[in-house]
Amino acid sequence: VTYELYYWPQIQGRGEFVRLALEEAGAAYLDVAREPRGMDAFMKFMNDTDNKRPSFAPPLLKAAEIVIGQTANILLFLGERHDLAPENERDRLWTHQLQLTIADFLVEIHDTHHPLGPSLYYEEQKTEAARRNAIFLRERAPKFLDYFECVLARNGTGEYMVGGALTYVDLSAMQIVKGLQYAFPKAMARLAPRYSRLIALAERVSARPRIAAYLASPRRIPFNQQGIFRHYSELDGPQTHPPLMTQRGKHH
Amino acid sequence: VTYELYYWPQIQGRGEFVRLALEEAGAAYLDVAREPRGMDAFMKFMNDTDNKRPSFAPPLLKAAEIVIGQTANILLFLGERHDLAPENERDRLWTHQLQLTIADFLVEIHDTHHPLGPSLYYEEQKTEAARRNAIFLRERAPKFLDYFECVLARNGTGEYMVGGALTYVDLSAMQIVKGLQYAFPKAMARLAPRYSRLIALAERVSARPRIAAYLASPRRIPFNQQGIFRHYSELDGPQTHPPLMTQRGKHH
């Protein structure tokens, strides 16, 4: 089966988490909206009024007769199909739980530049963004990053998030780390020593043959200012020298 | 097996979606933090540094040896166990997709009073909340509500969200409708004619014997001003006369 991925063609966005899983699996897929006349096909698919099961938003993955929406749900499906998640129920649920926590983190990352929601441009909510972003870098990002560093530390050798093999969560964690490094180069450089396991994981995942080939290919859309991870220098500023929070490290 | 639910004892919050599923299933469960000395047990469980698989946040459900975090993940598990979701893979993924979209909606509902995130009190972000809330009532809430109304309309008789039987998504949709009616009584009264299927679903679900008994019992924590759904009269004001958006209804 050749999968069809339906997602915006000009950004990594949430679709990137699906692309990474498809690439690591070596699966055949069509990135529909990036094909010739693909935007027409994409919009037609999204707005099909005969569709009995419409999706709220992309990404969508079509696998023969099944159409799946919601990023973490797509990964749940691909994880089982392509050995990117453990087989037993307990481990499968744990893997999915971590992915859903990554999804929560991603919303907060997005909201640093869109605290009033997606209806307004960043330029229309810069004041609010500056305030939310400061709190994000001081409290929320460290809370999430502490958490994932802790999950790695408590998982045996710390080489993977779950057990002793790669899962889609490792791929997604790589994407999060790379995205944060793009959006907040100064802040992330300062935080690097604190998140050595997580950053090492991102490097290991990036160096896997299929992922490395993908990242070097034109299939990988570069980070840009329309995506979830955006670099605004005014948001990567001096407010990012955080005092250690009392809550930080409590997972360790 | 008697389940153990770990969640904050003073709010409905995300735990409520789990409580509703447990109640409809007639499952035996302990709402741990609400038992005598329950907060100690809850905090100890959450902060157990020997736990190899720590969770980022409650709710957590303990089922014998399995501990599951993330609301939608817990419902995925309970749905299979208690016939609150279809059995075949395609329908099961579709059900989960709807639940994840409800989770997205819930974040935006929460952020109407916390646009700068959970670190500050509402009183510290009232100005930003007023602005985000106006956009929410004008664009985002109708977009989500249109979507779920459309899902109901396209699902045969419109009696359930998925197929011809109750799923955990119907329970969650009821909670969303009731919560919005608590938080935005004026706005929801105005919108009611537009969402007749969704509101009828909420009434039907509320009247199911086990759910009705639960809602009338002390086990149901009332809506209050510490939860996700909060009533601030200044946020339920005149900005809630929305013009019909061009995007609205596009799912129909």
Short mmCIF file of C-alpha atoms in Angstrom, two decimals:
data_model
loop_
_atom_site.label_atom_id
_atom_site.label_comp_id
_atom_site.label_asym_id
_atom_site.label_seq_id
_atom_site.Cartn_x
_atom_site.Cartn_y
_atom_site.Cartn_z
CA VAL A 1 0.00 0.00 0.00
CA THR A 2 1.21 3.49 -0.84
CA TYR A 3 0.09 5.82 1.90
CA GLU A 4 -1.28 9.23 1.13
CA LEU A 5 -0.40 12.01 3.53
CA TYR A 6 -2.65 15.05 3.46
CA TYR A 7 -1.01 18.09 4.99
CA TRP A 8 -0.08 21.69 4.24
CA PRO A 9 2.75 21.71 1.71
CA GLN A 10 4.75 24.67 2.92
CA ILE A 11 5.39 23.80 6.57
CA GLN A 12 6.66 20.96 8.72
CA GLY A 13 3.88 21.47 11.24
CA ARG A 14 2.17 18.47 12.74
CA GLY A 15 2.57 16.59 9.48
CA GLU A 16 6.29 16.33 10.15
CA PHE A 17 5.78 13.86 12.98
CA VAL A 18 3.98 11.60 10.50
CA ARG A 19 6.59 12.13 7.78
CA LEU A 20 9.36 11.10 10.17
CA ALA A 21 7.58 7.86 11.03
CA LEU A 22 6.91 7.07 7.38
CA GLU A 23 10.55 7.79 6.49
CA GLU A 24 11.98 5.69 9.33
CA ALA A 25 9.64 2.85 8.32
CA GLY A 26 10.81 3.10 4.72
CA ALA A 27 7.14 3.23 3.76
CA ALA A 28 5.98 4.33 0.32
CA TYR A 29 3.93 7.50 0.62
CA LEU A 30 2.69 10.38 -1.39
CA ASP A 31 2.85 13.82 0.24
CA VAL A 32 -0.28 14.78 -1.68
CA ALA A 33 -0.32 18.56 -1.45
CA ARG A 34 3.31 18.73 -2.62
CA GLU A 35 2.61 16.86 -5.84
CA PRO A 36 1.76 18.74 -9.06
CA ARG A 37 -1.75 20.22 -8.63
CA GLY A 38 -1.58 18.74 -5.18
CA MET A 39 -3.24 21.64 -3.40
CA ASP A 40 -6.41 21.03 -5.39
CA ALA A 41 -6.40 17.38 -4.41
CA PHE A 42 -5.68 18.31 -0.78
CA MET A 43 -8.48 20.86 -0.54
CA LYS A 44 -10.94 18.62 -2.31
CA PHE A 45 -10.13 15.79 0.10
CA MET A 46 -10.46 18.03 3.17
CA ASN A 47 -13.74 19.62 2.07
CA ASP A 48 -15.52 16.59 0.64
CA THR A 49 -19.11 17.05 1.77
CA ASP A 50 -19.89 13.43 0.94
CA ASN A 51 -17.36 12.26 3.51
CA LYS A 52 -19.27 10.61 6.33
CA ARG A 53 -16.31 11.02 8.66
CA PRO A 54 -14.91 14.49 8.18
CA SER A 55 -11.76 15.49 10.03
CA PHE A 56 -11.35 18.74 11.90
CA ALA A 57 -7.86 19.48 10.61
CA PRO A 58 -4.90 17.91 8.83
CA PRO A 59 -2.70 15.88 8.95
CA LEU A 60 -4.66 12.94 7.60
CA LEU A 61 -3.22 9.63 6.52
CA LYS A 62 -4.99 7.47 3.98
CA ALA A 63 -4.06 3.81 4.10
CA ALA A 64 -6.11 1.99 1.47
CA GLU A 65 -9.68 2.34 2.80
CA ILE A 66 -8.80 3.79 6.17
CA VAL A 67 -8.45 7.54 6.70
CA ILE A 68 -6.92 8.55 10.02
CA GLY A 69 -6.76 12.00 11.56
CA GLN A 70 -4.99 13.45 14.60
CA THR A 71 -1.22 13.15 14.62
CA ALA A 72 -0.89 10.92 17.68
CA ASN A 73 -3.63 8.66 16.34
CA ILE A 74 -1.82 8.30 13.02
CA LEU A 75 1.35 7.39 14.89
CA LEU A 76 -0.55 4.85 16.96
CA PHE A 77 -1.63 3.23 13.69
CA LEU A 78 1.79 3.42 12.04
CA GLY A 79 3.52 2.21 15.18
CA GLU A 80 1.66 -1.07 15.05
CA ARG A 81 2.04 -1.48 11.29
CA HIS A 82 5.74 -0.72 11.08
CA ASP A 83 7.23 -1.91 14.32
CA LEU A 84 7.66 1.62 15.63
CA ALA A 85 6.00 0.78 18.95
CA PRO A 86 5.99 -2.18 21.32
CA GLU A 87 3.40 -4.87 20.70
CA ASN A 88 2.02 -5.51 24.16
CA GLU A 89 -0.83 -3.36 25.38
CA ARG A 90 0.86 -1.89 28.43
CA ASP A 91 3.89 -0.66 26.52
CA ARG A 92 1.79 0.48 23.60
CA LEU A 93 -0.36 2.63 25.89
CA TRP A 94 2.74 4.05 27.58
CA THR A 95 4.23 4.95 24.19
CA HIS A 96 1.00 6.66 23.18
CA GLN A 97 0.87 8.50 26.51
CA LEU A 98 4.30 9.97 25.85
CA GLN A 99 3.22 11.02 22.36
CA LEU A 100 0.15 12.76 23.74
CA THR A 101 2.38 14.61 26.20
CA ILE A 102 4.56 15.70 23.29
CA ALA A 103 1.37 16.94 21.62
CA ASP A 104 0.55 18.99 24.73
CA PHE A 105 4.03 20.46 24.71
CA LEU A 106 3.65 21.32 21.03
CA VAL A 107 0.50 23.33 21.70
CA GLU A 108 2.37 25.38 24.30
CA ILE A 109 5.28 25.88 21.91
CA HIS A 110 2.86 27.10 19.24
CA ASP A 111 1.11 29.39 21.66
CA THR A 112 4.32 31.26 22.50
CA HIS A 113 3.74 33.17 19.26
CA HIS A 114 -0.06 32.72 19.19
CA PRO A 115 -1.32 33.15 22.76
CA LEU A 116 -4.67 34.45 21.48
CA GLY A 117 -5.11 31.54 19.13
CA PRO A 118 -4.67 30.87 15.43
CA SER A 119 -7.14 33.50 14.17
CA LEU A 120 -4.72 36.44 14.44
CA TYR A 121 -1.24 36.93 13.01
CA TYR A 122 1.74 37.04 15.36
CA GLU A 123 2.07 40.74 14.59
CA GLU A 124 -1.42 41.27 15.99
CA GLN A 125 -0.59 39.58 19.29
CA LYS A 126 3.05 40.46 19.88
CA THR A 127 2.48 42.02 23.28
CA GLU A 128 0.66 38.97 24.56
CA ALA A 129 3.22 36.69 22.92
CA ALA A 130 6.10 38.40 24.72
CA ARG A 131 4.40 37.82 28.05
CA ARG A 132 3.43 34.21 27.39
CA ASN A 133 6.82 33.40 25.89
CA ALA A 134 8.68 34.63 28.97
CA ILE A 135 6.62 32.30 31.15
CA PHE A 136 7.11 29.48 28.67
CA LEU A 137 10.90 29.74 28.72
CA ARG A 138 11.05 30.21 32.48
CA GLU A 139 8.56 27.56 33.58
CA ARG A 140 6.76 25.52 30.97
CA ALA A 141 9.58 24.51 28.63
CA PRO A 142 11.80 23.41 31.54
CA LYS A 143 8.88 21.50 33.05
CA PHE A 144 8.30 19.52 29.86
CA LEU A 145 12.00 19.10 29.08
CA ASP A 146 12.72 18.00 32.65
CA TYR A 147 9.97 15.48 32.25
CA PHE A 148 11.28 13.92 29.05
CA GLU A 149 14.86 13.96 30.34
CA CYS A 150 13.56 12.09 33.37
CA VAL A 151 11.70 9.53 31.24
CA LEU A 152 14.94 8.83 29.38
CA ALA A 153 16.95 8.62 32.58
CA ARG A 154 14.57 6.16 34.15
CA ASN A 155 14.42 3.95 31.05
CA GLY A 156 17.46 1.76 31.58
CA THR A 157 20.38 2.95 29.49
CA GLY A 158 18.58 6.12 28.46
CA GLU A 159 19.09 5.34 24.80
CA TYR A 160 15.38 5.34 23.92
CA MET A 161 12.21 6.69 25.45
CA VAL A 162 10.55 3.30 25.69
CA GLY A 163 12.36 0.03 26.33
CA GLY A 164 15.33 -0.98 24.22
CA ALA A 165 14.22 -0.05 20.72
CA LEU A 166 13.26 2.96 18.68
CA THR A 167 9.63 4.10 18.75
CA TYR A 168 7.78 6.93 17.07
CA VAL A 169 8.21 8.87 20.33
CA ASP A 170 11.96 9.05 19.79
CA LEU A 171 11.37 10.45 16.31
CA SER A 172 8.97 13.05 17.68
CA ALA A 173 11.31 13.96 20.53
CA MET A 174 14.04 14.62 17.97
CA GLN A 175 11.71 16.92 16.08
CA ILE A 176 10.85 18.81 19.28
CA VAL A 177 14.51 19.31 20.22
CA LYS A 178 15.48 20.43 16.70
CA GLY A 179 12.49 22.73 16.55
CA LEU A 180 13.28 24.34 19.89
CA GLN A 181 16.90 24.79 18.82
CA TYR A 182 15.65 26.57 15.70
CA ALA A 183 13.17 28.76 17.55
CA PHE A 184 15.23 29.52 20.65
CA PRO A 185 18.92 29.06 19.78
CA LYS A 186 20.18 31.12 22.72
CA ALA A 187 17.84 29.69 25.30
CA MET A 188 18.45 26.13 24.16
CA ALA A 189 22.22 26.60 24.16
CA ARG A 190 21.99 27.65 27.78
CA LEU A 191 19.75 24.75 28.68
CA ALA A 192 21.77 22.13 26.80
CA PRO A 193 23.83 20.86 29.76
CA ARG A 194 20.65 20.21 31.67
CA TYR A 195 19.17 18.09 28.88
CA SER A 196 22.14 16.07 27.78
CA ARG A 197 20.20 12.82 27.34
CA LEU A 198 17.46 14.43 25.29
CA ILE A 199 19.89 16.28 23.05
CA ALA A 200 21.98 13.15 22.58
CA LEU A 201 18.80 11.28 21.64
CA ALA A 202 17.99 13.92 19.03
CA GLU A 203 21.49 13.56 17.56
CA ARG A 204 21.29 9.76 17.49
CA VAL A 205 17.88 9.80 15.84
CA SER A 206 19.00 12.39 13.26
CA ALA A 207 21.94 10.16 12.36
CA ARG A 208 19.89 7.04 11.68
CA PRO A 209 20.42 6.19 8.01
CA ARG A 210 16.87 6.73 6.79
CA ILE A 211 16.32 9.83 8.90
CA ALA A 212 19.67 11.33 7.91
CA ALA A 213 18.85 10.70 4.24
CA TYR A 214 15.43 12.26 4.69
CA LEU A 215 16.75 15.33 6.50
CA ALA A 216 19.26 15.91 3.70
CA SER A 217 16.63 15.47 0.97
CA PRO A 218 14.28 18.02 -0.59
CA ARG A 219 11.43 16.08 1.03
CA ARG A 220 12.35 17.76 4.33
CA ILE A 221 10.81 21.22 4.38
CA PRO A 222 13.17 23.57 6.23
CA PHE A 223 12.04 25.18 9.46
CA ASN A 224 10.42 28.49 8.59
CA GLN A 225 8.35 31.33 9.98
CA GLN A 226 4.97 29.83 9.07
CA GLY A 227 5.35 26.66 11.12
CA ILE A 228 4.93 25.76 14.76
CA PHE A 229 8.57 26.44 15.61
CA ARG A 230 9.41 30.03 14.71
CA HIS A 231 12.44 32.10 15.42
CA TYR A 232 11.68 35.61 16.58
CA SER A 233 14.82 37.10 18.08
CA GLU A 234 12.74 39.19 20.48
CA LEU A 235 11.39 35.95 21.98
CA ASP A 236 14.83 34.40 22.51
CA GLY A 237 16.08 37.18 24.71
CA PRO A 238 17.47 37.85 28.18
CA GLN A 239 14.32 36.79 30.01
CA THR A 240 15.53 33.28 29.27
CA HIS A 241 18.00 33.17 32.16
CA PRO A 242 15.72 31.22 34.42
CA PRO A 243 16.22 30.72 38.09
CA LEU A 244 15.82 27.06 38.89
CA MET A 245 12.16 26.60 39.69
CA THR A 246 11.19 24.76 42.81
CA GLN A 247 9.09 22.42 40.72
CA ARG A 248 11.90 21.63 38.34
CA GLY A 249 13.60 18.33 38.75
CA LYS A 250 10.82 16.91 40.85
CA HIS A 251 10.42 14.13 38.33
CA HIS A 252 13.96 12.97 38.94
CA VAL B 1 -10.53 -5.32 39.28
CA THR B 2 -11.26 -2.12 41.16
CA TYR B 3 -9.78 0.76 39.21
CA GLU B 4 -7.98 3.56 40.95
CA LEU B 5 -8.43 7.03 39.51
CA TYR B 6 -5.80 9.59 40.46
CA TYR B 7 -6.99 13.13 39.94
CA TRP B 8 -7.44 16.43 41.72
CA PRO B 9 -10.28 16.06 44.20
CA GLN B 10 -11.84 19.52 43.97
CA ILE B 11 -12.53 19.86 40.24
CA GLN B 12 -14.12 17.99 37.39
CA GLY B 13 -11.27 18.86 35.06
CA ARG B 14 -9.94 16.25 32.70
CA GLY B 15 -10.63 13.55 35.26
CA GLU B 16 -14.35 13.99 34.64
CA PHE B 17 -14.11 12.43 31.18
CA VAL B 18 -12.70 9.33 32.83
CA ARG B 19 -15.26 9.37 35.65
CA LEU B 20 -18.10 9.48 33.12
CA ALA B 21 -16.75 6.44 31.28
CA LEU B 22 -16.28 4.50 34.52
CA GLU B 23 -19.78 5.41 35.66
CA GLU B 24 -21.43 4.46 32.36
CA ALA B 25 -19.51 1.17 32.41
CA GLY B 26 -20.71 0.48 35.95
CA ALA B 27 -17.08 -0.17 36.83
CA ALA B 28 -15.85 -0.33 40.38
CA TYR B 29 -13.39 2.47 41.03
CA LEU B 30 -11.81 4.43 43.77
CA ASP B 31 -11.46 8.18 43.25
CA VAL B 32 -8.30 8.09 45.31
CA ALA B 33 -7.74 11.75 46.22
CA ARG B 34 -11.33 12.04 47.47
CA GLU B 35 -10.96 9.20 49.96
CA PRO B 36 -9.93 9.89 53.57
CA ARG B 37 -6.26 10.95 53.52
CA GLY B 38 -6.55 10.60 49.79
CA MET B 39 -4.47 13.66 48.92
CA ASP B 40 -1.46 12.06 50.58
CA ALA B 41 -1.94 8.91 48.53
CA PHE B 42 -2.46 10.97 45.38
CA MET B 43 0.65 13.10 45.84
CA LYS B 44 2.75 10.11 46.82
CA PHE B 45 1.63 8.27 43.69
CA MET B 46 2.31 11.25 41.43
CA ASN B 47 5.75 11.98 42.88
CA ASP B 48 7.07 8.46 43.30
CA THR B 49 10.72 8.76 42.30
CA ASP B 50 11.00 4.98 42.00
CA ASN B 51 8.38 4.97 39.23
CA LYS B 52 10.12 4.01 36.01
CA ARG B 53 7.29 5.48 33.98
CA PRO B 54 6.35 8.82 35.51
CA SER B 55 3.39 10.74 34.11
CA PHE B 56 3.48 14.43 33.32
CA ALA B 57 0.09 15.21 34.84
CA PRO B 58 -3.09 13.58 36.13
CA PRO B 59 -5.54 12.01 35.46
CA LEU B 60 -4.01 8.57 35.82
CA LEU B 61 -5.90 5.31 35.89
CA LYS B 62 -4.49 2.27 37.64
CA ALA B 63 -5.89 -1.04 36.44
CA ALA B 64 -4.16 -3.81 38.35
CA GLU B 65 -0.56 -3.56 37.15
CA ILE B 66 -1.17 -1.06 34.35
CA VAL B 67 -1.00 2.66 34.98
CA ILE B 68 -2.31 4.83 32.15
CA GLY B 69 -1.99 8.56 31.73
CA GLN B 70 -3.47 11.09 29.28
CA THR B 71 -7.26 11.32 29.25
CA ALA B 72 -7.81 10.17 25.67
CA ASN B 73 -5.42 7.27 26.22
CA ILE B 74 -7.33 6.18 29.32
CA LEU B 75 -10.57 6.30 27.33
CA LEU B 76 -8.98 4.27 24.55
CA PHE B 77 -8.20 1.62 27.16
CA LEU B 78 -11.60 1.76 28.87
CA GLY B 79 -13.42 1.79 25.55
CA GLU B 80 -12.01 -1.59 24.64
CA ARG B 81 -12.52 -3.06 28.09
CA HIS B 82 -16.08 -1.90 28.61
CA ASP B 83 -17.66 -1.86 25.19
CA LEU B 84 -17.58 1.93 25.02
CA ALA B 85 -15.98 1.90 21.58
CA PRO B 86 -16.33 -0.18 18.42
CA GLU B 87 -14.14 -3.26 18.14
CA ASN B 88 -12.80 -3.04 14.61
CA GLU B 89 -9.64 -1.04 14.04
CA ARG B 90 -11.05 1.51 11.62
CA ASP B 91 -13.93 2.51 13.88
CA ARG B 92 -11.75 2.41 16.95
CA LEU B 93 -9.29 4.86 15.38
CA TRP B 94 -12.14 7.11 14.26
CA THR B 95 -13.55 7.17 17.78
CA HIS B 96 -10.14 8.03 19.19
CA GLN B 97 -9.69 10.75 16.57
CA LEU B 98 -12.91 12.41 17.72
CA GLN B 99 -11.78 12.21 21.34
CA LEU B 100 -8.47 13.86 20.48
CA THR B 101 -10.37 16.65 18.73
CA ILE B 102 -12.44 17.10 21.88
CA ALA B 103 -9.15 17.33 23.78
CA ASP B 104 -8.00 20.09 21.41
CA PHE B 105 -11.26 21.94 21.94
CA LEU B 106 -10.84 21.61 25.69
CA VAL B 107 -7.43 23.29 25.58
CA GLU B 108 -8.95 26.25 23.77
CA ILE B 109 -11.82 26.41 26.25
CA HIS B 110 -9.31 26.44 29.11
CA ASP B 111 -7.21 29.08 27.44
CA THR B 112 -10.13 31.53 27.26
CA HIS B 113 -9.37 32.30 30.90
CA HIS B 114 -5.67 31.34 30.77
CA PRO B 115 -4.29 32.63 27.47
CA LEU B 116 -0.83 33.04 29.01
CA GLY B 117 -0.83 29.50 30.36
CA PRO B 118 -1.43 27.84 33.70
CA SER B 119 1.33 29.59 35.64
CA LEU B 120 -0.65 32.79 36.31
CA TYR B 121 -4.05 33.31 37.88
CA TYR B 122 -6.95 34.50 35.75
CA GLU B 123 -6.81 37.82 37.58
CA GLU B 124 -3.24 38.27 36.34
CA GLN B 125 -4.22 37.77 32.69
CA LYS B 126 -7.70 39.28 32.48
CA THR B 127 -6.86 41.69 29.69
CA GLU B 128 -5.45 38.95 27.50
CA ALA B 129 -8.32 36.65 28.46
CA ALA B 130 -10.92 39.18 27.30
CA ARG B 131 -9.25 39.40 23.94
CA ARG B 132 -8.77 35.67 23.46
CA ASN B 133 -12.26 34.91 24.71
CA ALA B 134 -13.89 37.23 22.17
CA ILE B 135 -12.12 35.41 19.36
CA PHE B 136 -13.03 32.08 20.90
CA LEU B 137 -16.74 32.85 21.01
CA ARG B 138 -16.76 34.43 17.57
CA GLU B 139 -14.63 31.91 15.69
CA ARG B 140 -13.16 28.98 17.52
CA ALA B 141 -16.14 27.70 19.51
CA PRO B 142 -18.44 27.82 16.44
CA LYS B 143 -15.77 26.08 14.38
CA PHE B 144 -15.52 23.19 16.83
CA LEU B 145 -19.26 23.05 17.52
CA ASP B 146 -20.06 23.16 13.79
CA TYR B 147 -17.68 20.28 13.36
CA PHE B 148 -19.24 18.05 15.99
CA GLU B 149 -22.76 18.94 14.84
CA CYS B 150 -21.67 17.91 11.35
CA VAL B 151 -20.21 14.60 12.59
CA LEU B 152 -23.55 13.84 14.22
CA ALA B 153 -25.51 14.87 11.13
CA ARG B 154 -23.45 12.67 8.86
CA ASN B 155 -23.64 9.66 11.14
CA GLY B 156 -26.94 8.16 10.03
CA THR B 157 -29.71 9.02 12.46
CA GLY B 158 -27.52 11.47 14.33
CA GLU B 159 -28.20 9.73 17.59
CA TYR B 160 -24.56 8.96 18.39
CA MET B 161 -21.21 10.27 17.26
CA VAL B 162 -20.01 6.91 15.99
CA GLY B 163 -22.22 4.25 14.42
CA GLY B 164 -25.34 3.08 16.21
CA ALA B 165 -24.20 2.76 19.79
CA LEU B 166 -22.88 4.86 22.63
CA THR B 167 -19.12 5.46 22.83
CA TYR B 168 -16.95 7.39 25.23
CA VAL B 169 -17.04 10.25 22.72
CA ASP B 170 -20.75 10.77 23.38
CA LEU B 171 -20.05 10.96 27.11
CA SER B 172 -17.29 13.50 26.52
CA ALA B 173 -19.43 15.54 24.12
CA MET B 174 -22.10 15.77 26.81
CA GLN B 175 -19.52 17.07 29.27
CA ILE B 176 -18.35 19.69 26.76
CA VAL B 177 -21.88 20.92 26.10
CA LYS B 178 -22.77 21.06 29.79
CA GLY B 179 -19.50 22.80 30.56
CA LEU B 180 -20.00 25.43 27.88
CA GLN B 181 -23.55 26.00 29.11
CA TYR B 182 -22.13 26.59 32.60
CA ALA B 183 -19.35 28.89 31.42
CA PHE B 184 -21.24 30.81 28.74
CA PRO B 185 -24.96 30.60 29.49
CA LYS B 186 -25.89 33.59 27.34
CA ALA B 187 -23.72 32.72 24.39
CA MET B 188 -24.81 29.09 24.46
CA ALA B 189 -28.48 30.04 24.66
CA ARG B 190 -28.06 32.07 21.51
CA LEU B 191 -26.17 29.30 19.74
CA ALA B 192 -28.59 26.55 20.80
CA PRO B 193 -30.74 26.51 17.63
CA ARG B 194 -27.64 26.04 15.54
CA TYR B 195 -26.50 23.00 17.56
CA SER B 196 -29.73 21.14 18.06
CA ARG B 197 -28.25 17.68 17.47
CA LEU B 198 -25.38 18.24 19.83
CA ILE B 199 -27.56 19.64 22.57
CA ALA B 200 -30.06 16.81 22.14
CA LEU B 201 -27.19 14.34 22.41
CA ALA B 202 -26.10 15.94 25.68
CA GLU B 203 -29.63 15.64 27.06
CA ARG B 204 -29.95 12.00 25.97
CA VAL B 205 -26.60 11.09 27.49
CA SER B 206 -27.42 12.90 30.74
CA ALA B 207 -30.65 10.92 31.00
CA ARG B 208 -29.04 7.48 30.67
CA PRO B 209 -29.75 5.67 33.92
CA ARG B 210 -26.18 5.32 35.17
CA ILE B 211 -25.18 8.81 34.08
CA ALA B 212 -28.32 10.38 35.55
CA ALA B 213 -27.67 8.58 38.83
CA TYR B 214 -24.07 9.72 38.82
CA LEU B 215 -24.91 13.35 38.04
CA ALA B 216 -27.37 13.40 40.94
CA SER B 217 -24.89 11.83 43.34
CA PRO B 218 -22.22 13.43 45.54
CA ARG B 219 -19.66 11.70 43.36
CA ARG B 220 -20.27 14.40 40.76
CA ILE B 221 -18.28 17.49 41.69
CA PRO B 222 -20.25 20.59 40.68
CA PHE B 223 -18.87 22.93 38.05
CA ASN B 224 -16.82 25.56 39.84
CA GLN B 225 -14.36 28.39 39.31
CA GLN B 226 -11.25 26.26 39.66
CA GLY B 227 -12.01 23.94 36.77
CA ILE B 228 -11.63 24.11 33.01
CA PHE B 229 -15.12 25.49 32.49
CA ARG B 230 -15.50 28.73 34.44
CA HIS B 231 -18.21 31.31 34.44
CA TYR B 232 -16.95 34.87 34.37
CA SER B 233 -19.85 37.15 33.45
CA GLU B 234 -17.45 39.56 31.74
CA LEU B 235 -16.52 36.76 29.31
CA ASP B 236 -20.14 35.92 28.44
CA GLY B 237 -20.95 39.38 27.15
CA PRO B 238 -22.16 41.18 24.07
CA GLN B 239 -19.15 40.28 21.96
CA THR B 240 -20.85 36.92 21.69
CA HIS B 241 -23.26 37.97 18.92
CA PRO B 242 -21.24 36.47 16.14
CA PRO B 243 -21.80 37.19 12.51
CA LEU B 244 -21.86 33.91 10.66
CA MET B 245 -18.27 33.26 9.70
CA THR B 246 -17.49 32.36 6.13
CA GLN B 247 -15.75 29.27 7.39
CA ARG B 248 -18.72 28.14 9.44
CA GLY B 249 -20.77 25.35 8.09
CA LYS B 250 -18.16 24.34 5.60
CA HIS B 251 -18.17 20.87 7.08
CA HIS B 252 -21.82 20.44 6.20
#
